[in-house]
XYZ file of C-alpha atoms in Angstrom:
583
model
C -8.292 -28.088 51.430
C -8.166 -31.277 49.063
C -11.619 -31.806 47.179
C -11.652 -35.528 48.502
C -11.261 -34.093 52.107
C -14.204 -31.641 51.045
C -16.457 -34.597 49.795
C -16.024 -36.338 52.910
C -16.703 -33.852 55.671
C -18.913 -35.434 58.381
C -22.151 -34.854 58.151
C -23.186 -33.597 54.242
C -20.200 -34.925 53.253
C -20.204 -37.115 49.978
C -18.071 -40.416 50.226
C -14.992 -40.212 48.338
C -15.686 -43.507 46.909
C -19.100 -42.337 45.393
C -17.948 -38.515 44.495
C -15.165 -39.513 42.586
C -17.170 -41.363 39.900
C -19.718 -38.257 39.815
C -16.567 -35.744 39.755
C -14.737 -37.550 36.651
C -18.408 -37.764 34.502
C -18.743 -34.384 35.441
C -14.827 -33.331 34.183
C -15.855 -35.190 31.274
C -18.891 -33.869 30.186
C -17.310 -30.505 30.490
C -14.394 -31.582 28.313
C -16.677 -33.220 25.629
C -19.043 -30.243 25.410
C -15.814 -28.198 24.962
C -14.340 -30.838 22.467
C -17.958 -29.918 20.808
C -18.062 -26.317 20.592
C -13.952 -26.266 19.324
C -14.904 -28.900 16.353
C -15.331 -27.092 13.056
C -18.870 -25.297 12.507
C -20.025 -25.230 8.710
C -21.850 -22.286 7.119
C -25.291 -23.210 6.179
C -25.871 -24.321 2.832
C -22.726 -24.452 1.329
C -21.035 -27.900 0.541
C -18.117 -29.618 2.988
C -15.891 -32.273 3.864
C -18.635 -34.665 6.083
C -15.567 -36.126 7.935
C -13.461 -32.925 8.204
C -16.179 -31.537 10.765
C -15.437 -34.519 13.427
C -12.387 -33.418 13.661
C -10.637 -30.343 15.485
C -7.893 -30.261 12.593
C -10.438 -30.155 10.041
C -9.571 -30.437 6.380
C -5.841 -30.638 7.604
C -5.226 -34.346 7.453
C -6.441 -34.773 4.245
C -4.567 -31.399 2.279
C -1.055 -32.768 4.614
C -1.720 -36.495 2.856
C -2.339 -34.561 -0.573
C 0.659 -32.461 -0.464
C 2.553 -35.388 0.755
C 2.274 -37.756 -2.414
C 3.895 -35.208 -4.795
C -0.337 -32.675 -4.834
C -0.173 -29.131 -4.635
C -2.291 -26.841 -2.515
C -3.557 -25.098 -5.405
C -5.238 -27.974 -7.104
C -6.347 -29.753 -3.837
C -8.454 -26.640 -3.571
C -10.091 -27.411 -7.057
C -10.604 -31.101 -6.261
C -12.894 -30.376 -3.132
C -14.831 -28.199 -5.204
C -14.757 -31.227 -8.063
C -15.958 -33.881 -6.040
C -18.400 -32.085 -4.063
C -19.697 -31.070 -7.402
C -20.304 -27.582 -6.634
C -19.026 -24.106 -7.889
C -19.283 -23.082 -4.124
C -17.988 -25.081 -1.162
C -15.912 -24.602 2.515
C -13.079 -26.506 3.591
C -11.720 -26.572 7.457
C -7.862 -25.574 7.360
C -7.144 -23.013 10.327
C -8.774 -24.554 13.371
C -10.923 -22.158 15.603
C -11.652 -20.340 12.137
C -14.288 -19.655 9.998
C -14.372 -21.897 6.609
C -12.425 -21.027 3.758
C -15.396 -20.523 0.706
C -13.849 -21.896 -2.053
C -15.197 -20.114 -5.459
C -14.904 -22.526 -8.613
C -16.749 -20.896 -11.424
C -14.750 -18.237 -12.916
C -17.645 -16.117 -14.171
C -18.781 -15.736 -10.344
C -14.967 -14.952 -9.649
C -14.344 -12.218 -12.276
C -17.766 -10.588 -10.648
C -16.026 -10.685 -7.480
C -12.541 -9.650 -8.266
C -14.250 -6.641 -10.774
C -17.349 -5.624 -9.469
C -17.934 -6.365 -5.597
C -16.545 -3.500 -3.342
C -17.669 -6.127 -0.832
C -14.447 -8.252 -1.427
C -11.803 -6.623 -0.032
C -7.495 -7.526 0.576
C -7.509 -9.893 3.253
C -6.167 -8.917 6.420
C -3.790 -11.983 7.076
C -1.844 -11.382 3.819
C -1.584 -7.198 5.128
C 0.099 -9.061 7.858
C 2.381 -11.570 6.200
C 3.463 -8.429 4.049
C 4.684 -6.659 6.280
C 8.254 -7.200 5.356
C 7.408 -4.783 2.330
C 6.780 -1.726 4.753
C 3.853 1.007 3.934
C 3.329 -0.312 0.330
C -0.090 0.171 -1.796
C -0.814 -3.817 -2.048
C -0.791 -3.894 1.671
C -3.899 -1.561 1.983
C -7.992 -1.832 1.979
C -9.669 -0.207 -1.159
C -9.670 3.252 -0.552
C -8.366 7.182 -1.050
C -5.110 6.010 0.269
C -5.104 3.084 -2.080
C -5.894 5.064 -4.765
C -3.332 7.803 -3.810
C -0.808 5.642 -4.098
C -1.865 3.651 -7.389
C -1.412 7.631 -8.780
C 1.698 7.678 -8.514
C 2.694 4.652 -10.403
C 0.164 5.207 -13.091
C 2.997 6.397 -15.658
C 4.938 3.352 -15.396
C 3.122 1.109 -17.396
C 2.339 3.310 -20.215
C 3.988 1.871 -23.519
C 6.126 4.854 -24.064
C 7.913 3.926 -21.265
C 8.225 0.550 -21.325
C 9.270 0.468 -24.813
C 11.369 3.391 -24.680
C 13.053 2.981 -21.511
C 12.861 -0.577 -20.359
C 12.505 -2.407 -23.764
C 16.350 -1.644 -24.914
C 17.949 -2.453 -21.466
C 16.135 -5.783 -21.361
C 17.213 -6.504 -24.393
C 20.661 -5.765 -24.071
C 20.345 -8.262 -20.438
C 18.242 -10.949 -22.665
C 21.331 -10.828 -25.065
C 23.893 -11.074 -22.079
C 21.677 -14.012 -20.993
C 22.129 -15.767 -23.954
C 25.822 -15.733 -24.179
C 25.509 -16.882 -20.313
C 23.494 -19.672 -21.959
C 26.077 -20.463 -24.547
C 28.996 -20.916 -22.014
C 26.815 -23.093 -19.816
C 25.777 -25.564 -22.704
C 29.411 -25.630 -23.725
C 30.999 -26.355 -20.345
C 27.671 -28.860 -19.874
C 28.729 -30.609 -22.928
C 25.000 -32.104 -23.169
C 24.703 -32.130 -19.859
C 21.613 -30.222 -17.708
C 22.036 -27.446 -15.798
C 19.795 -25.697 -13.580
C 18.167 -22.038 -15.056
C 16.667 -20.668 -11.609
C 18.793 -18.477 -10.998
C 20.324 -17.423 -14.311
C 16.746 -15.852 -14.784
C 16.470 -14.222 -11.477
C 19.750 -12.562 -11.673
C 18.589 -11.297 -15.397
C 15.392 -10.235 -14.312
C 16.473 -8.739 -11.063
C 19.365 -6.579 -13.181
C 16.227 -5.360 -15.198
C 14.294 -4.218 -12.361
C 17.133 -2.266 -10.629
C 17.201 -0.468 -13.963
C 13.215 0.173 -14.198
C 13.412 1.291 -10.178
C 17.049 3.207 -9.959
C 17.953 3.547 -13.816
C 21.331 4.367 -14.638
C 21.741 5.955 -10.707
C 22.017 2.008 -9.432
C 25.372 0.652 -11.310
C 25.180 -2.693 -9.717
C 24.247 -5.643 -11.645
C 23.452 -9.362 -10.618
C 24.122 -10.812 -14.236
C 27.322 -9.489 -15.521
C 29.640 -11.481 -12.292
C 28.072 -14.301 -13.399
C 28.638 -14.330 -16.527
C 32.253 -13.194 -16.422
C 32.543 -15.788 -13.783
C 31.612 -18.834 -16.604
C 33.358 -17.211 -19.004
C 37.036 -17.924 -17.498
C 36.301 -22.011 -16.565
C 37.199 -24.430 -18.862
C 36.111 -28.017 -19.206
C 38.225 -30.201 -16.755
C 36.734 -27.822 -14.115
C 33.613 -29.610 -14.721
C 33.245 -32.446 -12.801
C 32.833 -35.467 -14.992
C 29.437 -37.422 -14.413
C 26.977 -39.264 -16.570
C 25.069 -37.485 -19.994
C 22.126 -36.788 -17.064
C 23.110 -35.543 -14.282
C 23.118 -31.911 -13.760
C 26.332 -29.935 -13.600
C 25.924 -28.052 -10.415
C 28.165 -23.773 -11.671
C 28.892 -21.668 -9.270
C 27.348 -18.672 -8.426
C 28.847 -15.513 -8.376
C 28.694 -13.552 -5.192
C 26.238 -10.703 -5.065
C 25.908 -7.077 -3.527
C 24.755 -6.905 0.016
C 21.612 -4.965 -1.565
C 21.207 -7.627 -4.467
C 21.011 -10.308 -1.856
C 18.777 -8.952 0.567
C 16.176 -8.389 -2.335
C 16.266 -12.377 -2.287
C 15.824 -12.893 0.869
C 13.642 -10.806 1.399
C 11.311 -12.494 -0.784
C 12.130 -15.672 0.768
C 11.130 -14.113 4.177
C 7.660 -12.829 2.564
C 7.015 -16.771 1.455
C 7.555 -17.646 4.949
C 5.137 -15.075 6.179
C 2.493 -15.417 3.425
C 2.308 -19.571 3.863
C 2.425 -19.260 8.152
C -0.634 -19.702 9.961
C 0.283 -16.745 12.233
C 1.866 -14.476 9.743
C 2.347 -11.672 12.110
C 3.993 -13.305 14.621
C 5.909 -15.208 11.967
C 7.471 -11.903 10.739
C 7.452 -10.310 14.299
C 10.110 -13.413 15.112
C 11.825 -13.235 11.784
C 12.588 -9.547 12.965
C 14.157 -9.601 15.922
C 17.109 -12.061 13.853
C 20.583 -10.317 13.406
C 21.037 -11.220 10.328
C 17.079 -9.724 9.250
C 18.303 -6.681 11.217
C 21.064 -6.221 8.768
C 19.359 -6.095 5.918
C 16.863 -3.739 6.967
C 19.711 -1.552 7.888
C 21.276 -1.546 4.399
C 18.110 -1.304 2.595
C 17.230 2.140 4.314
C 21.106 3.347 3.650
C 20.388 1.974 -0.340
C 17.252 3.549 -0.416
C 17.798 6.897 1.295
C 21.107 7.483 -1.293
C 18.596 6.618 -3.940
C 15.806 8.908 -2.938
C 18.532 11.739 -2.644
C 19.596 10.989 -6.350
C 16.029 10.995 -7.626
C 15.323 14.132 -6.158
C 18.270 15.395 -8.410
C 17.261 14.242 -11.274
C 13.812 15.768 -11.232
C 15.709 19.002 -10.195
C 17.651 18.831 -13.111
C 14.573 17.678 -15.538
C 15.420 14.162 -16.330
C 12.843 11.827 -15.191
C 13.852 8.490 -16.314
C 13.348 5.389 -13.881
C 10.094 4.552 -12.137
C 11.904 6.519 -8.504
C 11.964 9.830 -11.357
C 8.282 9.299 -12.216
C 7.071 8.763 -8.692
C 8.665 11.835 -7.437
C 7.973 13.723 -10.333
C 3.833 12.762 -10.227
C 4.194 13.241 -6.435
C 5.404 16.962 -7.008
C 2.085 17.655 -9.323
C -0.032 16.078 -6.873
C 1.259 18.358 -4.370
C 1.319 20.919 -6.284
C -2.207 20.902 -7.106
C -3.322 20.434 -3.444
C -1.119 23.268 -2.400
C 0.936 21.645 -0.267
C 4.891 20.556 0.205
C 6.294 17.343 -2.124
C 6.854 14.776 0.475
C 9.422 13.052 -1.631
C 11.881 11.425 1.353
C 8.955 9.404 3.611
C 9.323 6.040 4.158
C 6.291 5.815 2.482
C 7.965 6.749 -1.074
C 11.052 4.089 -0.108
C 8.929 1.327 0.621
C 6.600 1.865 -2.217
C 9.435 1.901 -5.008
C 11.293 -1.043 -2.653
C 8.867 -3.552 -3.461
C 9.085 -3.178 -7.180
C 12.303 -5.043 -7.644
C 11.681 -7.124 -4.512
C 8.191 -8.768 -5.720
C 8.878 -8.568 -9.838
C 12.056 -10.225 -10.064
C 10.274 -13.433 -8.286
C 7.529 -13.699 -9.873
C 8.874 -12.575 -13.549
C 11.956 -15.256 -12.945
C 9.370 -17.789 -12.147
C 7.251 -17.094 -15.309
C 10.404 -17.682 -17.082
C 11.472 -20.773 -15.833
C 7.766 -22.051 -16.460
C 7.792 -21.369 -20.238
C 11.480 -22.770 -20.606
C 9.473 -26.326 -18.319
C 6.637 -26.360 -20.644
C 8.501 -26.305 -24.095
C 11.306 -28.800 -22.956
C 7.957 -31.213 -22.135
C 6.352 -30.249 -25.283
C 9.145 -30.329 -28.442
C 6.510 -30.004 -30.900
C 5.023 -26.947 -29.041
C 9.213 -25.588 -28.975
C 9.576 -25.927 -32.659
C 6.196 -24.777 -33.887
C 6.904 -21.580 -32.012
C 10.178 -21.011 -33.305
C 9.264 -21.968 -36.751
C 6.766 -18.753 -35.844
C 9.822 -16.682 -35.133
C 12.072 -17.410 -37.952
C 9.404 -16.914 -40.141
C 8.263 -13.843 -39.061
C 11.930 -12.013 -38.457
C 13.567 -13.117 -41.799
C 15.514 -10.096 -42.086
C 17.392 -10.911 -38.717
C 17.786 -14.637 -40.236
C 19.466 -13.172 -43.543
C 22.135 -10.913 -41.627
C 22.409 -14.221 -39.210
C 21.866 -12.196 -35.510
C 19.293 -12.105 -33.086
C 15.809 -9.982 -33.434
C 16.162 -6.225 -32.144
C 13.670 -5.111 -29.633
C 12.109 -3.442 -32.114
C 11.837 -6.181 -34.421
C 10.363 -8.090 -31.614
C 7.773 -5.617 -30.218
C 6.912 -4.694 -33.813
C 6.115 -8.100 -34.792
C 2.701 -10.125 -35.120
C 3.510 -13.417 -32.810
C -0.186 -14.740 -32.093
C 1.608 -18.597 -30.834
C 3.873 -16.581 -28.630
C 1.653 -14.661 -27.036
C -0.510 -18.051 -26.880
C 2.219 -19.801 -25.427
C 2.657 -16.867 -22.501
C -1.070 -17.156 -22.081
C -0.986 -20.916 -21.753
C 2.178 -21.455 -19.239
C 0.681 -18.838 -17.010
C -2.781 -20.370 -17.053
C -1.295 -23.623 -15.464
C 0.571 -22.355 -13.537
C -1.380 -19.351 -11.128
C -1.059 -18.843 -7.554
C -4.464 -18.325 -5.356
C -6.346 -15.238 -4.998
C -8.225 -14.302 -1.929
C -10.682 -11.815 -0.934
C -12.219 -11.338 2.522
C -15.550 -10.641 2.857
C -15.838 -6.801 4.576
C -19.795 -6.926 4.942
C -22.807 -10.543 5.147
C -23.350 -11.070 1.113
C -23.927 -14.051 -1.170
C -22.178 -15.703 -3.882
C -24.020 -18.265 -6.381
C -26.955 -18.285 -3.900
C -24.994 -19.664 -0.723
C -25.046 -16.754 2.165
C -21.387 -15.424 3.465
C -20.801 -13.690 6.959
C -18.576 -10.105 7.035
C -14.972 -11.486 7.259
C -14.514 -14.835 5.778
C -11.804 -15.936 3.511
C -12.862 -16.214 0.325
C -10.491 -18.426 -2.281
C -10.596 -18.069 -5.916
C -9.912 -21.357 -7.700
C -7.490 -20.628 -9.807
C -6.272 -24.216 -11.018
C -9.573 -26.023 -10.511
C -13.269 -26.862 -12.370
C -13.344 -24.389 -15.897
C -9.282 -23.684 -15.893
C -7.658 -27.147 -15.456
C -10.677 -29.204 -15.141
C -13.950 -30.490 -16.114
C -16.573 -27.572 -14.919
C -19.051 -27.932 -12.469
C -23.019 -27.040 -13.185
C -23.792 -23.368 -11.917
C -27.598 -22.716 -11.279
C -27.583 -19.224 -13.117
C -30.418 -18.046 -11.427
C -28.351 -17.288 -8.445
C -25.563 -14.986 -10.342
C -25.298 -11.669 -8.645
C -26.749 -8.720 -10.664
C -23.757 -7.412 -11.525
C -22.378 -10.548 -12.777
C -26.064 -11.631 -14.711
C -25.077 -8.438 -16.881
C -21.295 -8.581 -17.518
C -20.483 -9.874 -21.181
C -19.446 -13.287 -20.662
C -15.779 -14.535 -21.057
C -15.125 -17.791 -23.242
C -15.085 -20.868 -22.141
C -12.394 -24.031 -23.037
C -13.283 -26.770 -25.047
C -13.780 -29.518 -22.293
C -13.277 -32.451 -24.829
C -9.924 -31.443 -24.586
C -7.610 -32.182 -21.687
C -7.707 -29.078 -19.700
C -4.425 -30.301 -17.682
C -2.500 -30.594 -20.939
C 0.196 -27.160 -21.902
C -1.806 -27.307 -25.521
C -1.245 -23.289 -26.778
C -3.484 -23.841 -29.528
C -6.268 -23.509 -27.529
C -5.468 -19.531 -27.084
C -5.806 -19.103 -31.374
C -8.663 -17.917 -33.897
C -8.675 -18.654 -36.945
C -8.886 -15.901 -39.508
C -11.124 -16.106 -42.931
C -7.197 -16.181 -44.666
C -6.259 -19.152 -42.725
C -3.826 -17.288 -40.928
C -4.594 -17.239 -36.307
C -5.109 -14.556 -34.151
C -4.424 -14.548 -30.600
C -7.657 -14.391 -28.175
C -6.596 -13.234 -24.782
C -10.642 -13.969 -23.977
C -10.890 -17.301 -25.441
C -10.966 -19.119 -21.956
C -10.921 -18.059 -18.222
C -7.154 -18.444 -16.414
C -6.770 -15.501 -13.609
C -2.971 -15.659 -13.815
C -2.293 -11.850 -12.795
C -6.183 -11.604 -10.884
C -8.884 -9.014 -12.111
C -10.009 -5.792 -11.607
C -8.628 -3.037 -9.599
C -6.298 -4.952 -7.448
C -4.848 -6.980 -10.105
C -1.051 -7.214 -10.350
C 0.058 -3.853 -10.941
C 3.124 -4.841 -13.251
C 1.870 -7.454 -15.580
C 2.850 -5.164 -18.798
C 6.179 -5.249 -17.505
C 6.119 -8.807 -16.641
C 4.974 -9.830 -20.107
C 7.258 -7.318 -21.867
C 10.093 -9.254 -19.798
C 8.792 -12.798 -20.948
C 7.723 -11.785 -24.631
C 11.765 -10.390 -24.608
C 13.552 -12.980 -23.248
C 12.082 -16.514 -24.096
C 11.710 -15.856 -28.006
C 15.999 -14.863 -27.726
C 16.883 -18.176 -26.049
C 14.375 -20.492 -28.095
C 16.075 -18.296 -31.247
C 19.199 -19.896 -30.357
C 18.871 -22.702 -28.194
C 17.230 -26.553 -28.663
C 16.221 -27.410 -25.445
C 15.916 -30.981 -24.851
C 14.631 -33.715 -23.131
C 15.476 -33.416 -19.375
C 15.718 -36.995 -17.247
C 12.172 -37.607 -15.491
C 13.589 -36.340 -11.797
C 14.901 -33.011 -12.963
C 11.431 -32.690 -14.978
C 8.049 -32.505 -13.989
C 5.467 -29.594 -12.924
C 5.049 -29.594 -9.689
C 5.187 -26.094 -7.699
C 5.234 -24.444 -4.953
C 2.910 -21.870 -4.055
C 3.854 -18.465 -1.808
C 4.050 -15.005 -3.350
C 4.031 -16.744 -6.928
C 4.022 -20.065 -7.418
C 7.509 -20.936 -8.271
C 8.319 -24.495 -10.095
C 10.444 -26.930 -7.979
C 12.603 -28.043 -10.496
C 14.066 -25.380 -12.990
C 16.563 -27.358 -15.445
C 17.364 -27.145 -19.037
C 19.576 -29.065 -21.862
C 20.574 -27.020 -24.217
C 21.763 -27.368 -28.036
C 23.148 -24.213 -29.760
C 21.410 -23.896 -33.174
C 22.321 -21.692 -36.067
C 18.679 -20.571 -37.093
C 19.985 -19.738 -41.219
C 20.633 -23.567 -41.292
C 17.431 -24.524 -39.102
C 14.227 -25.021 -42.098
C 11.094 -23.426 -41.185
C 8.838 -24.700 -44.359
C-alpha cells in the first residue's frame, strides 16, 4: 500500500498534506546524519587539512588541483607537512578510510623503517603486487620472509657482482655507447629521446644476472644493428630542436612482457582498489598471454638451472638460488624444492622490477647533468683525471679501472640525483603505537616523506622529547645545510674535505631514503649502483650532452613502482677526451 494512502487512513490517519512535510525532514535528517558519519574523521592530535574534513572527498580536490598545474604527488605530500608546520600530520585521500600519517622528519623515519617491528609492508601494495606472484617483497616480516631473503643473500656479495656482472655490463655499457654514437650522428645536433635505449641496456643486463649465458636473447643488440644500417635522408628533416623520433626494434615475446608487466604493476600500485584493478587486468587476453609464456620461459629456465648445479657451475642468480636452496634443504633433511612456483616467481621479479627502476636512475643522472653543465664537466674533469692511462692509449676505462678507482663526485653525483628524485615509502601500522608524541591506531597507512621538510626543504621543528626510545639512542645521521637551496641538483653537498685538500664522499652527510632503510630496503641497490656507477661515467667519457629546448627538459616525474621522469631526452656531442683539457 502507498505511504500517502497509509498516512491518510480514516481515523489515526495523518493528512497527506501535513505528513509529507514531516516525512521529507525526517528523509533528511537521516541523510545528513549519514552525510555526517561518511565525512572524514581525524585522529586526535595530529595536524590536518581544516577544509578537507567538510568534505566526503577529503584531501582529493586539493592533491587533483596540485597534480594538475604540472605538482607531483610526492612533494604535495611534503607541502602539507610544510605548511602545517609539523613533522607529523594526516591528510584525507581514500574516502571511508583512515588518514594517511604523513612522517616528515627523517630521524623519526629511519627509527621506523630500522627499528619498529611495529611497521610492517602494507597490505594494499601485497595486493597491487600481485602481478609478481609468491615473491619475498610481497610478504609480512617473518620466517617466510626471512626464508626467502636466504636465498638471495649471495647475490649481492662483491665477488659476484664484480666477477660476474661487472664485465657483462661493461661490455652492454660499451654497446650502449656506440648506440649513442649512431644516434648523435643520424641526429645531427638534434635530440633524441634515451628512455628506452637505457631500459633495453639495463634489461639485457638483468637477463644475464637472472639466466646468465642459458638466456641468449638480448634487447640491445636489434637495436643497435637496427641504427646502424639508416643513413641520414631517412631522418626526417625538422628544426635544430625538435626530437628525432628512431625506431625501435622489435623485441622477444619474453622481453616484452617484462615491460608490460611493469606497466601493469604501476597500474595496480597507483589504483585505489588494487586488487580488483589486477583481478580485471587478468581476465584480458592479451594479460593471459603473457602469463602463459612467462611460465613456458621460466619452467625451460628452471630445468637449465637445475643442470648447471648438477654439473657444478653456479653462475647466474637462478644457479645461486638453487644451489643455497639445496644446502638449506639439506641441512633440514628434507627434498630441494627447486621447480615451485615459488622459486619462478621469486627469480621473475628480478629482471621485471630492476630494469625499471635502474633505467629510470639512468635517465635521471643523464636529466640532471644536461641542466647542470658545470656539474657535467666538473665530473668528467674527475674522470679524465683519475683514468689517465685509458686517456694515453685513447679508449674507454675497463671495468676494472672503473671499480678500482677513487671517484668521490661520482659517487656524489649518484647520491644527489637519487635524493631528488625518490619514490614514497609506506608502512602500515600492525599494532596502536606513537610516533613524535601523536598516538596511531593498528592499521593505518603510514607515509614516509621522502621529497619533503629535511630532504628538499626547509625542516620543520621536532619536540625531541617525544622521539621513541629506540630512536633517542640511534647515532644521528647528518643533516643539509639549509642556507642552501635544498631543491637545487648541487653534488657538492655529498663531499668532505680532507686535511690535503683533496674530498671524500659522505654517504651520511644528509638524510635522502632513495632505496628505504632497514630490513626491507631494496634488495638490489648494489646492483643498481654498480649499473649506474658503470654506465653514466662511459657515456659522459664520450659524450657532451647539451642544452635540451625547455619542453623536452624539466623534472617532473611520475611516481608508481619508481618514480620514472616524464621526459627522458638528450643532445649529444661526441668528444675525443685526449683533446678535451682537464687542468
Amino acid at each position: 500500500m502507498a505511504l500517502r494512502n497509509i498516512l491518510s487512513l480514516p481515523g489515526d490517519g495523518i493528512p497527506w498534506s501535513l505528513a509529507a512535510p514531516l516525512v521529507s525532514v525526517f528523509a533528511s535528517a537521516i541523510l545528513y546524519l549519514l552525510y555526517k558519519w561518511l565525512l572524514p574523521r581525524p585522529l586526535p592530535g595530529i595536524p590536518y587539512n581544516a577544509g578537507a574534513v567538510k568534505s566526503l572527498r577529503g584531501d582529493q580536490p586539493a592533491l587533483a588541483e596540485y597534480l594538475s598545474t604540472g605538482g607531483e604527488f610526492s612533494t604535495w605530500l611534503g607541502e602539507q607537512c610544510l605548511r602545517m608546520g609539523s613533522p607529523v600530520c594526516q591528510v584525507f585521500v581514500q574516502p571511508f578510510k583512515l588518514p594517511w600519517i604523513l612522517v616528515a622528519d627523517f630521524h623519526e623515519a629511519q627509527d621506523i623503517l630500522m627499528r619498529r617491528p611495529e611497521f610492517d609492508k602494507p597490505q594494499f601494495l601485497i595486493d597491487a603486487l600481485q602481478g609478481l606472484g609468491d615473491f619475498h617483497a610481497r610478504y609480512k616480516m617473518g620466517d617466510a620472509f626471512k626464508a626467502r631473503r636466504q636465498l638471495r643473500q649471495d647475490l649481492m656479495a662483491p665477488k659476484y657482482l664484480n666477477n660476474y656482472i661487472g664485465p657483462f655490463l661493461h661490455s652492454k655499457a660499451r654497446d650502449l655507447v656506440k648506440l649513442f654514437e649512431v644516434k648523435t650522428d643520424l641526429a645531427n645536433g638534434r635530440p633524441f629521446s634515451i628512455r628506452e635505449d637505457y631500459t633495453r641496456t639495463v634489461l639485457d643486463v638483468m637477463l644475464h644476472h637472472t639466466f646468465g649465458e642459458d638466456y641468449n636473447e638480448s634487447a640491445l643488440d636489434p637495436q643497435l644493428e637496427l641504427l646502424r644500417h639508416m643513413t641520414h635522408p631517412l631522418i626526417s628533416k625538422s628544426s635544430l630542436d625538435e626530437p628525432v623520433n628512431f625506431d625501435e626494434a622489435p623485441r622477444s615475446f619474453f622481453i616484452e612482457l617484462l615491460h608490460e608487466t611493469a606497466e601493469v604493476l604501476e597500474r595496480t600500485t597507483v589504483s585505489p582498489t588494487p586488487r580488483l584493478s589486477f583481478w580485471w587486468w587478468s581476465k584480458q587476453t592479451w594479460y593471459k598471454k603473457i602469463v602463459s609464456e612467462k611460465d613456458r620461459v621460466l619452467k625451460e629456465q628452471l630445468r637449465k638451472a637445475a643442470r648447471n648445479l648438477e654439473a657444478g657451475t653456479v653462475k647466474s642468480a637462478l644457479d645461486h638460488m638453487m644451489m643455497r636452496e639445496q644446502v638449506v634443504a639439506e641441512k633440514q633433511g628434507r627434498e630441494p624444492q627447486l621447480f615451485t612456483q615459488g622459486m619462478a616467481d621469486e627469480i621473475f621479479s628480478d629482471p621485471m622490477t630492476g630494469h625499471h627502476t635502474t633505467s629510470s636512475a639512468l635517465a635521471w643522472v643523464t636529466k640532471y647533468l644536461t641542466g647542470y653543465p658545470h656539474t657535467q664537466s666538473k665530473l668528467r674533469k674527475e674522470l679524465y683525471s683519475t683514468m689517465t692511462e685509458a686517456i694515453e692509449e685513447k679508449r674507454l676505462p675497463t671495468f676494472e679501472e672503473l671499480r678500482r678507482a677513487r671517484l668521490p663526485y661520482l659517487e656524489a653525483v649518484i647520491e644527489e640525483a637519487r635524493r631528488l628524485t625518490p619514490f614514497v615509502i609506506v608502512r602500515e601500522t600492525t599494532e596502536d603505537t606513537e610516533i613524535l608524541g601523536c598516538r596511531v591506531p593498528k592499521g593505518v597507512q603510514c607515509l614516509m616523506v621522502s621529497a619533503g621538510p629535511g630532504i628538499t626543504m626547509p625542516s620543520v621543528p621536532v619536540d625531541e622529547g617525544t622521539r621513541s626510545e629506540t630512536s633517542k639512542t640511534a647515532k644521528p645521521w647528518g643533516k643539509w645545510d639549509e642556507s642552501r637551496d635544498l631543491r637545487l641538483f648541487e653534488p657538492e653537498r655529498w663531499l668532505k674535505a680532507r686535511d690535503d685538500g683533496k674530498f671524500d664522499f659522505d654517504a651520511s652527510s644528509g638524510p635522502q631514503l632513495g632505496f628505504g632503510m632497514g630490513t626491507r630496503q631494496c634488495w638490489g641497490r648494489r646492483l643498481a649502483q654498480l649499473v649506474v656507477r658503470t654506465v653514466i661515467p662511459l657515456v659522459v667519457w664520450e659524450f657532451e650532452m647539451l642544452e635540451i629546448p625547455e619542453k623536452l627538459g624539466g623534472y617532473v616525474g611520475i611516481d608508481g613502482i619508481s618514480r620514472e621522469p616524464v621526459n627522458a631526452f638528450a643532445r649529444l656531442r661526441k668528444i675525443v677526451p685526449s683533446e678535451v683539457r682537464v687542468s
